[in-house]
PDB file of C-alpha atoms in Angstrom:
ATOM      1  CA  UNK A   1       0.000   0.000   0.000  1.00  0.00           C
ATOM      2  CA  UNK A   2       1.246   3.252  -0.984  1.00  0.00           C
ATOM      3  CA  UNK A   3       2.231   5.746   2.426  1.00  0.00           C
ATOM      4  CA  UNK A   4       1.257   9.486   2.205  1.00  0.00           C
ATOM      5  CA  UNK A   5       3.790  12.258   3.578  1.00  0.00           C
ATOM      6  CA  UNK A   6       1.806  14.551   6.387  1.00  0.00           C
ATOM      7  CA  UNK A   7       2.133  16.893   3.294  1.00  0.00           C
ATOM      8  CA  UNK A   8       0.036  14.860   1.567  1.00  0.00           C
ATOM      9  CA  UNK A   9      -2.335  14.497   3.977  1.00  0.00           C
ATOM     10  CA  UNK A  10      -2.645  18.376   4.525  1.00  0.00           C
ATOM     11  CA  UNK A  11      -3.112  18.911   0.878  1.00  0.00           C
ATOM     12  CA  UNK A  12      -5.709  16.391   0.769  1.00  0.00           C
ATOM     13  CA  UNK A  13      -7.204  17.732   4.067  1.00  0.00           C
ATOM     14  CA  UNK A  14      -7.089  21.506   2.910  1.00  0.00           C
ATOM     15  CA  UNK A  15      -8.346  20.593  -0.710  1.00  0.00           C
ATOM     16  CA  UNK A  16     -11.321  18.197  -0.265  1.00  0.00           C
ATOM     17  CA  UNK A  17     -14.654  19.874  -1.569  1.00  0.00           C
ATOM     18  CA  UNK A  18     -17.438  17.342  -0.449  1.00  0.00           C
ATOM     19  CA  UNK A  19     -20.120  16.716  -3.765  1.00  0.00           C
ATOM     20  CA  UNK A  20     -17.663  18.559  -6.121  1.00  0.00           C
ATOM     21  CA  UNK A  21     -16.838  16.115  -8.921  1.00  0.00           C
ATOM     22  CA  UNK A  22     -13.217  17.602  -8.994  1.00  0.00           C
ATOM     23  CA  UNK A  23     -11.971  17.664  -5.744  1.00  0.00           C
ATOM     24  CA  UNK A  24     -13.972  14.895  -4.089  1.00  0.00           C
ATOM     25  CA  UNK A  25     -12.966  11.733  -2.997  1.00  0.00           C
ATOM     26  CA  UNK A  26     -12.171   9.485  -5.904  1.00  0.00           C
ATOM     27  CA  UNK A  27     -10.081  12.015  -7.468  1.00  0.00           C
ATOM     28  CA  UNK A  28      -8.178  13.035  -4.229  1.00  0.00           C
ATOM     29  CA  UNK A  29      -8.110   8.903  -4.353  1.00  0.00           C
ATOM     30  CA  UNK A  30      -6.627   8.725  -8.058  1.00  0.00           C
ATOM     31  CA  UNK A  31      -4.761  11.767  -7.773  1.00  0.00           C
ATOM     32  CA  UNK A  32      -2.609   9.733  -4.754  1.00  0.00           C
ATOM     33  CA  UNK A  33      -3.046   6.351  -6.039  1.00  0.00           C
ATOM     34  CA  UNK A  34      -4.430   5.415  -3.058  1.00  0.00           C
ATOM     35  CA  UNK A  35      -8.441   3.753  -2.723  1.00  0.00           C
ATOM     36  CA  UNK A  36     -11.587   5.891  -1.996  1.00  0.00           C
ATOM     37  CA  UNK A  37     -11.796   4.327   1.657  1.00  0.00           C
ATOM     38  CA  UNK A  38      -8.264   5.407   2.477  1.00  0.00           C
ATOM     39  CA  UNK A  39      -8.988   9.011   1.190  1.00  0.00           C
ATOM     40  CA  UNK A  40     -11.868   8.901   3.160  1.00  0.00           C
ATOM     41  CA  UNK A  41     -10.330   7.618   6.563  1.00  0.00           C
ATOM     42  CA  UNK A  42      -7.671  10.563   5.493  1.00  0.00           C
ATOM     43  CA  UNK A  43     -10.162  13.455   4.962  1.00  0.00           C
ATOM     44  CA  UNK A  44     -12.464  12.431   7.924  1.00  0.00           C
ATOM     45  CA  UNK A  45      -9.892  12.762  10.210  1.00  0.00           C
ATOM     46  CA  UNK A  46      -9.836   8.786  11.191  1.00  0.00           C
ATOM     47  CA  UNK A  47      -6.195   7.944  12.335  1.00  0.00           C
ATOM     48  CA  UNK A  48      -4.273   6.422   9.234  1.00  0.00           C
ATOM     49  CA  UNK A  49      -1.626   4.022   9.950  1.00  0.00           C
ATOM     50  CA  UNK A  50       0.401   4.870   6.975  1.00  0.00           C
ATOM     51  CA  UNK A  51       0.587   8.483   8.330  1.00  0.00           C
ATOM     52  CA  UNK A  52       2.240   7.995  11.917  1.00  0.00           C
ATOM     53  CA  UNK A  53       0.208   9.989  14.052  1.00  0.00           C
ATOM     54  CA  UNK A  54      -3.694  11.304  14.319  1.00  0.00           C
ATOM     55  CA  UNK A  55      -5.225  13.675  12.491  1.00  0.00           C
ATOM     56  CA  UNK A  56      -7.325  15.862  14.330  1.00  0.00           C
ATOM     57  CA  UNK A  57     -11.217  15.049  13.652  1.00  0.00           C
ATOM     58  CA  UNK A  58     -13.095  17.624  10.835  1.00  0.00           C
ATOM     59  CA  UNK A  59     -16.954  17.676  10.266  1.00  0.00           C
ATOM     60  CA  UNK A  60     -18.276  16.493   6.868  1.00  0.00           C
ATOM     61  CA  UNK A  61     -20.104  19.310   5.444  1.00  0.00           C
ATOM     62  CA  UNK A  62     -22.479  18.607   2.803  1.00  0.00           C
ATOM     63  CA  UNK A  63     -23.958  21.603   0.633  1.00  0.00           C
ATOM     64  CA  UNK A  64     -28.107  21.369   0.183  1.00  0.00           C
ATOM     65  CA  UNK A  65     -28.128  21.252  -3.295  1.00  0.00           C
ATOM     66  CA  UNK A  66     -25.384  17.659  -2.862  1.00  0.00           C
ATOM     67  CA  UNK A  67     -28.296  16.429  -0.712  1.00  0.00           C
ATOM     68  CA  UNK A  68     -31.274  16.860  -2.529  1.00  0.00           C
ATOM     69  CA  UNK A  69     -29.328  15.229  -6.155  1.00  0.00           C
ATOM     70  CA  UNK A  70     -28.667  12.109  -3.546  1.00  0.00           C
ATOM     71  CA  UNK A  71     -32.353  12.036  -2.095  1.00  0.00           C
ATOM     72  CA  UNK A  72     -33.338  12.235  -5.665  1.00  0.00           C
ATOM     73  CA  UNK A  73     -30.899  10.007  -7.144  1.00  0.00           C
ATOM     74  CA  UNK A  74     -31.191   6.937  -4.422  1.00  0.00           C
ATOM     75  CA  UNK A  75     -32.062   3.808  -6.047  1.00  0.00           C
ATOM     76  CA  UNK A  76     -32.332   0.896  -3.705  1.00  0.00           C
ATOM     77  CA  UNK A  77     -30.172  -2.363  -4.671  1.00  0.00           C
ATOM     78  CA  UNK A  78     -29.020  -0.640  -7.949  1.00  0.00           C
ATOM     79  CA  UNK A  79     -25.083  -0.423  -8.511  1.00  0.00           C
ATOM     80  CA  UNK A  80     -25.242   2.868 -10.525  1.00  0.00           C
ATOM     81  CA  UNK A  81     -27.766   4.705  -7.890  1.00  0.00           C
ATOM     82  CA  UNK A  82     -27.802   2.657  -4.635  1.00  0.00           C
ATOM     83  CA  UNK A  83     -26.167   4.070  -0.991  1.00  0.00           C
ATOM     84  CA  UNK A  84     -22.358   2.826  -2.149  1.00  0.00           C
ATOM     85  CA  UNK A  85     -22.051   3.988  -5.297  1.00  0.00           C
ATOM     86  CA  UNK A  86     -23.722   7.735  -4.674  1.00  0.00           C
ATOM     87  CA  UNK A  87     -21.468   8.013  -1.768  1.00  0.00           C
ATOM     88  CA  UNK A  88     -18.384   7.276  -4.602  1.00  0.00           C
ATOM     89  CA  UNK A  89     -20.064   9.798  -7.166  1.00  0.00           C
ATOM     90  CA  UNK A  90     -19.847  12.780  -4.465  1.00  0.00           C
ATOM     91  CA  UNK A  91     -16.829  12.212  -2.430  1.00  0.00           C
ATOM     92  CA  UNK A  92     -19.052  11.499   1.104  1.00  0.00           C
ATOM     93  CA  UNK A  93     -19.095   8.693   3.496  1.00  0.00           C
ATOM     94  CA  UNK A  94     -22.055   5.917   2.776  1.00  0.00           C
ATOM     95  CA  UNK A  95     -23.001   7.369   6.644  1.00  0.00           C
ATOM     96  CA  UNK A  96     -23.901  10.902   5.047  1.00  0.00           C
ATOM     97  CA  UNK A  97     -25.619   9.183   2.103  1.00  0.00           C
ATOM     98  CA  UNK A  98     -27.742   6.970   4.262  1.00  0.00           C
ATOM     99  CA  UNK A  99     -28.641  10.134   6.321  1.00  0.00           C
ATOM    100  CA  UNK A 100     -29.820  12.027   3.071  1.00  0.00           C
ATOM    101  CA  UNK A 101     -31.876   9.433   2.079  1.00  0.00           C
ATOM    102  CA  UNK A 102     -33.539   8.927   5.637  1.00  0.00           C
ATOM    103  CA  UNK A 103     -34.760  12.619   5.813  1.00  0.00           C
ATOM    104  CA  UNK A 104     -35.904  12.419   2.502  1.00  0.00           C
ATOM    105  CA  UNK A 105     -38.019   9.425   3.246  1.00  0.00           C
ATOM    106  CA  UNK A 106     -39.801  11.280   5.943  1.00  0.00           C
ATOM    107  CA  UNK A 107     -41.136  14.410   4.035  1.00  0.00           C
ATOM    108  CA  UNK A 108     -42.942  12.882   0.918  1.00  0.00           C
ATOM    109  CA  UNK A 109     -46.752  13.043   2.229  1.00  0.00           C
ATOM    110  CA  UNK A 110     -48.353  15.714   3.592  1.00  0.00           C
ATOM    111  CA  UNK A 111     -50.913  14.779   6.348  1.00  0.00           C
ATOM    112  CA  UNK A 112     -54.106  16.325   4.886  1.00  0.00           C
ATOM    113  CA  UNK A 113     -56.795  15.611   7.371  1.00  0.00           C
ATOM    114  CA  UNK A 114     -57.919  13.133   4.280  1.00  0.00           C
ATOM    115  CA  UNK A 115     -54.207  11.178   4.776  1.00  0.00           C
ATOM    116  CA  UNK A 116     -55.199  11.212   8.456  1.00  0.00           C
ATOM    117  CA  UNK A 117     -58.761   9.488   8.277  1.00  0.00           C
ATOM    118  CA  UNK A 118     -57.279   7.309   5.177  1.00  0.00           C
ATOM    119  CA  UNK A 119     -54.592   5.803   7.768  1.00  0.00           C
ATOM    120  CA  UNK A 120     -56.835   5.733  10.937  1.00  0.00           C
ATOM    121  CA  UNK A 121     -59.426   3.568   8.603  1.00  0.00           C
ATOM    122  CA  UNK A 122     -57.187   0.999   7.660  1.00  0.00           C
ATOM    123  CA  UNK A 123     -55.331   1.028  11.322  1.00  0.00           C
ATOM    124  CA  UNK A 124     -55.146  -2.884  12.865  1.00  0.00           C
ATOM    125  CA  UNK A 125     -52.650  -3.260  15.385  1.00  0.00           C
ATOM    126  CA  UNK A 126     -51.153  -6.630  14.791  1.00  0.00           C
ATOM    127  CA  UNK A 127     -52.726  -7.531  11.656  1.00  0.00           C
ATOM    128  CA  UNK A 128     -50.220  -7.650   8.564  1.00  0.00           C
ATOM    129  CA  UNK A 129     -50.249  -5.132   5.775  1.00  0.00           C
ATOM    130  CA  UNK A 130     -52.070  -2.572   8.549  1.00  0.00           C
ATOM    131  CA  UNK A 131     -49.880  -1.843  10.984  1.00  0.00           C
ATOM    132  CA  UNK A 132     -47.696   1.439  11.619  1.00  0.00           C
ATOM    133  CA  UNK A 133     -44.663   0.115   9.467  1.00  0.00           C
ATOM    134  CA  UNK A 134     -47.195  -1.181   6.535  1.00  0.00           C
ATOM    135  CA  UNK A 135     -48.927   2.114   6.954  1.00  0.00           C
ATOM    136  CA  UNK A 136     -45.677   4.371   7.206  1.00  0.00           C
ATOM    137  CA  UNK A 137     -44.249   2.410   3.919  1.00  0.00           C
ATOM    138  CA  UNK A 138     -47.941   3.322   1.693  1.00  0.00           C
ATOM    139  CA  UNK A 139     -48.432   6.808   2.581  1.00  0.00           C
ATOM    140  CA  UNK A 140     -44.599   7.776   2.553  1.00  0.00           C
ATOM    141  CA  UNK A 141     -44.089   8.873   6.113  1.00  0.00           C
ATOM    142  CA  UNK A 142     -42.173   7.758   9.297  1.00  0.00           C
ATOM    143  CA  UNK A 143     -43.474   5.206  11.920  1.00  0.00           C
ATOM    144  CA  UNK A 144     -43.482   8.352  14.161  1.00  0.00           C
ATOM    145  CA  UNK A 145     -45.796  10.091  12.283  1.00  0.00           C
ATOM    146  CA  UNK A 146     -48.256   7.499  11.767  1.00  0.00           C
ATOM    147  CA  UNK A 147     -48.414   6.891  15.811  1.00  0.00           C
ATOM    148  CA  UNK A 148     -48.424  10.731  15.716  1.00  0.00           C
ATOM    149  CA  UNK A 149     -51.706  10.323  13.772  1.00  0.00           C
ATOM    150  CA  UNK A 150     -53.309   7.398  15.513  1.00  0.00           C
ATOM    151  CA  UNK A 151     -52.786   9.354  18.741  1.00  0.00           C
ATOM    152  CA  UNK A 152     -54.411  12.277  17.711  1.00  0.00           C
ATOM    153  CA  UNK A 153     -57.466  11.031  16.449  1.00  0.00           C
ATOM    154  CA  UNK A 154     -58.243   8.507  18.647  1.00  0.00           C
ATOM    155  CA  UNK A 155     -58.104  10.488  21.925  1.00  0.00           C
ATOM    156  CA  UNK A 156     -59.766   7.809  24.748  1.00  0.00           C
ATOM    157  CA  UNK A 157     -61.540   9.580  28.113  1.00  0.00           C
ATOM    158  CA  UNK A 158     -59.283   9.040  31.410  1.00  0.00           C
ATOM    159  CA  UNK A 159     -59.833   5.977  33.103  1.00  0.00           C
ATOM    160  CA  UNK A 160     -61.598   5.513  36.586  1.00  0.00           C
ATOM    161  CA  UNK A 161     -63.371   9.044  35.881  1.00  0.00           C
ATOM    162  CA  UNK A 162     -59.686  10.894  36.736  1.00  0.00           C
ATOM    163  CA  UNK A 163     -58.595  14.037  35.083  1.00  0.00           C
ATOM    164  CA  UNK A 164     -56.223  12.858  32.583  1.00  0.00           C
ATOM    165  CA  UNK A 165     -52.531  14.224  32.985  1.00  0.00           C
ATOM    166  CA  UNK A 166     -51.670  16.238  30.513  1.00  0.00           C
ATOM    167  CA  UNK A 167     -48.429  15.341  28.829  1.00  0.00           C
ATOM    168  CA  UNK A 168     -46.632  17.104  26.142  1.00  0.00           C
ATOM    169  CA  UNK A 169     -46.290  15.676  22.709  1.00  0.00           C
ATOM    170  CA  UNK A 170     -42.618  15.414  22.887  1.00  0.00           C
ATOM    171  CA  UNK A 171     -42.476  13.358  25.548  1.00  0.00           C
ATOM    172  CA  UNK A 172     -45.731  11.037  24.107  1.00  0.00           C
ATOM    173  CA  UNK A 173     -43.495  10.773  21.137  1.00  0.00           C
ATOM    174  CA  UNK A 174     -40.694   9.401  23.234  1.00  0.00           C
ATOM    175  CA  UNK A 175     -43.150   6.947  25.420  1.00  0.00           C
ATOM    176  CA  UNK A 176     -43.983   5.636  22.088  1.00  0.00           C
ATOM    177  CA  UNK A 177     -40.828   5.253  20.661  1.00  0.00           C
ATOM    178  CA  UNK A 178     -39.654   3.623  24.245  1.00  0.00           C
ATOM    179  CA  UNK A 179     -42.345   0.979  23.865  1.00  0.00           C
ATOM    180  CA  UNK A 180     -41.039  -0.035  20.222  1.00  0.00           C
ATOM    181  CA  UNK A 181     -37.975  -0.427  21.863  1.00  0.00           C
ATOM    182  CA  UNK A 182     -39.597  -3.022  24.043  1.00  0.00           C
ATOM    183  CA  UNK A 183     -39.599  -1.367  27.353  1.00  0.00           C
ATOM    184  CA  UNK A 184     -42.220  -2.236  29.771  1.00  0.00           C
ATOM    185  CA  UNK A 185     -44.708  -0.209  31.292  1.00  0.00           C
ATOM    186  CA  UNK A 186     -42.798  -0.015  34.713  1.00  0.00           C
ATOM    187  CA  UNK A 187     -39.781   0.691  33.031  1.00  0.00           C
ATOM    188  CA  UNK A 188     -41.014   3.336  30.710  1.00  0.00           C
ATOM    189  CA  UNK A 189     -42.940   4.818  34.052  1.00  0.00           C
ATOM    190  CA  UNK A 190     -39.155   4.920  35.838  1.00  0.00           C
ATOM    191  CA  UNK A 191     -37.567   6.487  32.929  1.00  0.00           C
ATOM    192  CA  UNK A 192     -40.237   9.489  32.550  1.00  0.00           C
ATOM    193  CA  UNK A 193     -40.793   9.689  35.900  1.00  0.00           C
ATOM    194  CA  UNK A 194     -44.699   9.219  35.335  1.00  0.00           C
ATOM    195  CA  UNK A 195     -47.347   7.216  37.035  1.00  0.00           C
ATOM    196  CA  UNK A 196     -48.169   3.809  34.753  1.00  0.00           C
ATOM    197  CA  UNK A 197     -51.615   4.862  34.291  1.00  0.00           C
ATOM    198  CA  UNK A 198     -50.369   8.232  32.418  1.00  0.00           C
ATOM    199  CA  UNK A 199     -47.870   5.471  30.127  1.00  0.00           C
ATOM    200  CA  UNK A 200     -50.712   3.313  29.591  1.00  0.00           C
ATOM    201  CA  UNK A 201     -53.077   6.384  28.499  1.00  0.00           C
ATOM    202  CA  UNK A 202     -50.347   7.865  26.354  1.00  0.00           C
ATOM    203  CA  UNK A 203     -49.531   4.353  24.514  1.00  0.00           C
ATOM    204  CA  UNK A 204     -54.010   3.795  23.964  1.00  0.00           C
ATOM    205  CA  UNK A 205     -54.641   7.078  22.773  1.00  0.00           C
ATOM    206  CA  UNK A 206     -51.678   5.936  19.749  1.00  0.00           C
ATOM    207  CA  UNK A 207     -54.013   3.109  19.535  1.00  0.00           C
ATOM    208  CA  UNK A 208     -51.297   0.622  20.814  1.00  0.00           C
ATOM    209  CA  UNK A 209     -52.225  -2.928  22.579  1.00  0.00           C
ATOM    210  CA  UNK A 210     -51.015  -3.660  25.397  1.00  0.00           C
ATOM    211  CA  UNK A 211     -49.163  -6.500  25.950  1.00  0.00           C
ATOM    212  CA  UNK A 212     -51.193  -9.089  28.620  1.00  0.00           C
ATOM    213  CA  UNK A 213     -50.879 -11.230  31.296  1.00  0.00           C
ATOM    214  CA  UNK A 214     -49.949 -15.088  30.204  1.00  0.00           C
ATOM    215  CA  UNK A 215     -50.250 -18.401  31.689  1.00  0.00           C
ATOM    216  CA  UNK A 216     -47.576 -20.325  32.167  1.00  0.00           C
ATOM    217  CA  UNK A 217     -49.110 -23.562  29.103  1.00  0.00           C
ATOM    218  CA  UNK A 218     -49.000 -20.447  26.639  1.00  0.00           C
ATOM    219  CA  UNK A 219     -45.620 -19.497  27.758  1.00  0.00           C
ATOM    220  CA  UNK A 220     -44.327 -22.696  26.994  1.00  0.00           C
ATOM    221  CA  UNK A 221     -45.852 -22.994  23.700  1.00  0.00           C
ATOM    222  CA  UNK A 222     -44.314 -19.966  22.548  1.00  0.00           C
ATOM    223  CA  UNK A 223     -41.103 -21.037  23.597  1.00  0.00           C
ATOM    224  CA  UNK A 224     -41.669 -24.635  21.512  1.00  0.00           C
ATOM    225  CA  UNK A 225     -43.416 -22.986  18.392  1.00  0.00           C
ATOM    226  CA  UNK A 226     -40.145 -20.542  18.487  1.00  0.00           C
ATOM    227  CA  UNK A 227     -37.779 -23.086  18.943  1.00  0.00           C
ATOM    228  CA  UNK A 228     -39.529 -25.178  16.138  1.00  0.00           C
ATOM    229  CA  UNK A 229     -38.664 -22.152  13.640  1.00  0.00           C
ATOM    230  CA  UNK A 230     -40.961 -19.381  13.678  1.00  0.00           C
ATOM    231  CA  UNK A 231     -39.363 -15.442  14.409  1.00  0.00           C
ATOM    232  CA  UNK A 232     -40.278 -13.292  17.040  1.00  0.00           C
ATOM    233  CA  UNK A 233     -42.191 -11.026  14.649  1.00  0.00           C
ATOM    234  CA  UNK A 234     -44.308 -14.018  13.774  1.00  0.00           C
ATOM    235  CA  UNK A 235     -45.080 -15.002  17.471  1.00  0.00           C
ATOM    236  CA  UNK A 236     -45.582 -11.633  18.191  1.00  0.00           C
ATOM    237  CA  UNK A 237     -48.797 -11.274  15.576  1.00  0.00           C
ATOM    238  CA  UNK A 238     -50.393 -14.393  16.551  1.00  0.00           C
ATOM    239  CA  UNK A 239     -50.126 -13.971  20.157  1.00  0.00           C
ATOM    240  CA  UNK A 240     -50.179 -10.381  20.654  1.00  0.00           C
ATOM    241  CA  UNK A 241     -47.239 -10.103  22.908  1.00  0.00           C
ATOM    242  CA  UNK A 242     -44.346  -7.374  22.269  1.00  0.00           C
ATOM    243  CA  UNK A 243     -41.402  -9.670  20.936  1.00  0.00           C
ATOM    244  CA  UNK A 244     -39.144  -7.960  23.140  1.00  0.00           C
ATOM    245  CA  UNK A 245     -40.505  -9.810  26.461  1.00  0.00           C
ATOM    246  CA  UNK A 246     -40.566 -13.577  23.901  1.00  0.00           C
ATOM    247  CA  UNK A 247     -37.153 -12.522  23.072  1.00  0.00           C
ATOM    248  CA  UNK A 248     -36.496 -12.746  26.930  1.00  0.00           C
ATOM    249  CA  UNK A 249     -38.486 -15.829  26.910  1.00  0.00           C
ATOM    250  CA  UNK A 250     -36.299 -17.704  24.576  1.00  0.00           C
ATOM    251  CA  UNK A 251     -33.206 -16.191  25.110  1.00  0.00           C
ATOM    252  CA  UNK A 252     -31.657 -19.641  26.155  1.00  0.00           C
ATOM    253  CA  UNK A 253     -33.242 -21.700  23.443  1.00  0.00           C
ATOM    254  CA  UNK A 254     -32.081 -21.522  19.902  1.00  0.00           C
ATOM    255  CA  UNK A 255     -34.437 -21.966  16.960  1.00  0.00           C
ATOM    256  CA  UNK A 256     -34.259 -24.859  14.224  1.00  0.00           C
ATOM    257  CA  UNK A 257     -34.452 -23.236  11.313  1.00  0.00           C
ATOM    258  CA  UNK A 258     -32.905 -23.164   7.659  1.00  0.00           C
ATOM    259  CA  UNK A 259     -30.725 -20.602   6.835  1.00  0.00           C
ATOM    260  CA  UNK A 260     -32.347 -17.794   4.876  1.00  0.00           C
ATOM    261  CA  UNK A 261     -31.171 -16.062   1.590  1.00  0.00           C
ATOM    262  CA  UNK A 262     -30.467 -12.309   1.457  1.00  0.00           C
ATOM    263  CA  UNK A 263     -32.276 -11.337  -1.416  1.00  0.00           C
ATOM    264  CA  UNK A 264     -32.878  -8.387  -2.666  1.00  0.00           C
ATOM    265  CA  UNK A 265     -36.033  -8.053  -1.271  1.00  0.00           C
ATOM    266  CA  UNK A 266     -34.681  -8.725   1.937  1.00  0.00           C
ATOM    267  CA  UNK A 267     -31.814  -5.943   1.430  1.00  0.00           C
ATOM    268  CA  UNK A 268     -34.790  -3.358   0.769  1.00  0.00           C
ATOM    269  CA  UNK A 269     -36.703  -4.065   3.602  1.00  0.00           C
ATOM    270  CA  UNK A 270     -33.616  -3.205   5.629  1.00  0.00           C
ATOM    271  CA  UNK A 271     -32.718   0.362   4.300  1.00  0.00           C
ATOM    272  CA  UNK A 272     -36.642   0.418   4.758  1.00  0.00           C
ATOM    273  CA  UNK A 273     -36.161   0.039   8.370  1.00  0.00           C
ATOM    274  CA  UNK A 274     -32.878   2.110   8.759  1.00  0.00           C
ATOM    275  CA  UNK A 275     -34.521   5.201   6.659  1.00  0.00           C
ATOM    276  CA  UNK A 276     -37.494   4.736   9.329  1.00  0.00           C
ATOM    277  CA  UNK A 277     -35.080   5.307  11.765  1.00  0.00           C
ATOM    278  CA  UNK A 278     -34.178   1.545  13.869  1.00  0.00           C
ATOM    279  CA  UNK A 279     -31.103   0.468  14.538  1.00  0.00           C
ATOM    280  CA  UNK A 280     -29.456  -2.967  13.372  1.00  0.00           C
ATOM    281  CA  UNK A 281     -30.551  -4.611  16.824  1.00  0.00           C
ATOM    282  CA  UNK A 282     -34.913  -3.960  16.562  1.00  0.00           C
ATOM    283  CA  UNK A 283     -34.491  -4.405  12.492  1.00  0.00           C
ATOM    284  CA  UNK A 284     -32.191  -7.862  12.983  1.00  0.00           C
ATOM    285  CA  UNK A 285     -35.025  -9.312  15.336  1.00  0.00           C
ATOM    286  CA  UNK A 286     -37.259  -7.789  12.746  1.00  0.00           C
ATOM    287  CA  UNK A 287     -36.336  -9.673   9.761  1.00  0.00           C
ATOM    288  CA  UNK A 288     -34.825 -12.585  11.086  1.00  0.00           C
ATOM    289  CA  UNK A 289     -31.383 -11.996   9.946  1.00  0.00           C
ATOM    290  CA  UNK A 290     -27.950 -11.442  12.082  1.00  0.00           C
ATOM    291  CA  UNK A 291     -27.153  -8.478  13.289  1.00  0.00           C
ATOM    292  CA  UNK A 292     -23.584  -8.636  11.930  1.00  0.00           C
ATOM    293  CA  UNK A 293     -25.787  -9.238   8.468  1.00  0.00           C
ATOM    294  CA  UNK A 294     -27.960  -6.532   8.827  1.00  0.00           C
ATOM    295  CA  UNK A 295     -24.981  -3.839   9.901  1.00  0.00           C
ATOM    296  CA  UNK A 296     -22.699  -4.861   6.365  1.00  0.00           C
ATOM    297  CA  UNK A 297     -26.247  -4.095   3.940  1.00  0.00           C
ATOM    298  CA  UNK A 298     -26.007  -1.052   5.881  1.00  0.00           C
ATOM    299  CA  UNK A 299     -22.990  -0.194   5.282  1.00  0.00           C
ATOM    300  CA  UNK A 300     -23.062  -1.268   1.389  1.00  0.00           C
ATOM    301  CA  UNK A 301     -20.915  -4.394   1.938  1.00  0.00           C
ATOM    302  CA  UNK A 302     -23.438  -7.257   0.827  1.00  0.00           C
TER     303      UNK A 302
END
């Protein structure tokens, strides 16, 4: 591998134009006969072995017009257009790429107060094709902003004829977002230091069930039926319980199952999930797939 003087590495530093075709990335990279990932580690201010010493740290600054042609550009699973090859075409990291695309993904529906009765009509927590995801994916919105919706238009009265506590949407956002996670009610009443009647109020008005109480036969026939091959997202629509508590169910037991093909199809439904905003953990359970697996699509290495 070729070693760059610190001269070098200042002229690469002081020249790099992020988005411009003539002093981005692959030409710093050709220029220096060195690869785009090296002239990125370089630029970024990563520490370069080939260097001796660290480079102090710079922020990656995009202009508006770079991230608008990416949003616009982004072609999932395509080698001319998809996360890898953008990030190549305008000299940024495949992080700054995915980030363009994510915000993009957000903003292309407004929520006319016809969007808003469209998405509370077909609404069924727990039934495929019309839940928040399958809902979020149709109309072109987040997750967030479909519970956002659900919430506000179906407000419930309190419970045992109490004034409800009034709780501000910023914070209902986050209760929401803390359940996904797969936080329990006690735990998301520690955390926001509010009683577990206000958690449970917040997480009905979004029109969210509950998880329930269950005996110990259907406890056990989760655990076989998961062991036997099914995922936690499957158990989780048939018996109605948040996979995070049968993930702590069958954390000992490990499933019999064949070993599934990343297909394109498969790849989508991950930068699906990351755009949406979950991490590699929630979208691994999700889909069934490693989390090692889902973190390299990610990062455009499968």
């Amino acid at each position: 591998m070729r070693k760059l003087t610190e001269e070098q590495v200042i002229y690469c530093r002081e020249n790099y134009v992020a988005g411009d075709a003539a002093r981005g990335l692959k030409v710093l990279a050709e220029k220096f006969g060195v690869s785009v990932d090296v002239m990125k580690s370089i630029v970024h201010g990563e520490t370069y072995k080939n260097v001796g010493g660290k480079i102090h740290p710079i922020k990656e600054r995009v202009p508006a017009a770079v991230k608008e042609a990416i949003a616009a550009e982004y072609v999932p699973n395509s080698s001319e257009h998809g996360v890898k090859a953008l990030a190549e075409k305008y000299g940024v990291s495949i992080g700054t790429v995915q980030k363009c695309i994510a915000k993009s993904a957000t903003r292309r529906t407004k929520l006319t107060p016809e969007v808003k009765a469209a998405i509370m009509a077909e609404y069924k927590p727990y039934v495929e094709g019309h839940g928040r995801e399958a809902l979020a994916e149709k109309y072109g919105v987040s997750v967030a902003a479909i519970s956002y919706v659900i919430r506000e238009m179906r407000k419930e009265p309190a419970r045992r004829g109490k004034p409800a506590l009034e709780v501000a949407d910023y914070l209902k956002e986050a209760i929401i977002e803390a359940y996904d996670e797969g936080l329990t009610v006690r735990q998301m009443a520690e955390r926001f230091s509010l009683n577990r009647d206000t958690i449970k109020n917040v997480l009905a008005e979004a029109g969210i069930q509950l998880r329930r109480r269950v005996d110990e036969d259907t406890k056990q026939e989760i655990i076989a039926a998961f062991k036997s091959g099914q995922s936690l997202r499957q158990l989780e629509e048939i018996y109605g319980i948040n996979r995070a508590t049968i993930a702590d169910w069958v954390k000992d037991f490990k499933p019999v199952k064949e070993k599934k093909e990343l297909t394109d199809q498969i790849r989508e439904q991950i930068y699906r999930y990351h755009s949406q905003g979950y991490g590699a953990g929630i979208i691994a359970k999700t889909i069934g797939f490693p989390q090692s697996v889902v973190r390299r699509v990610i990062d455009g290495e499968l």
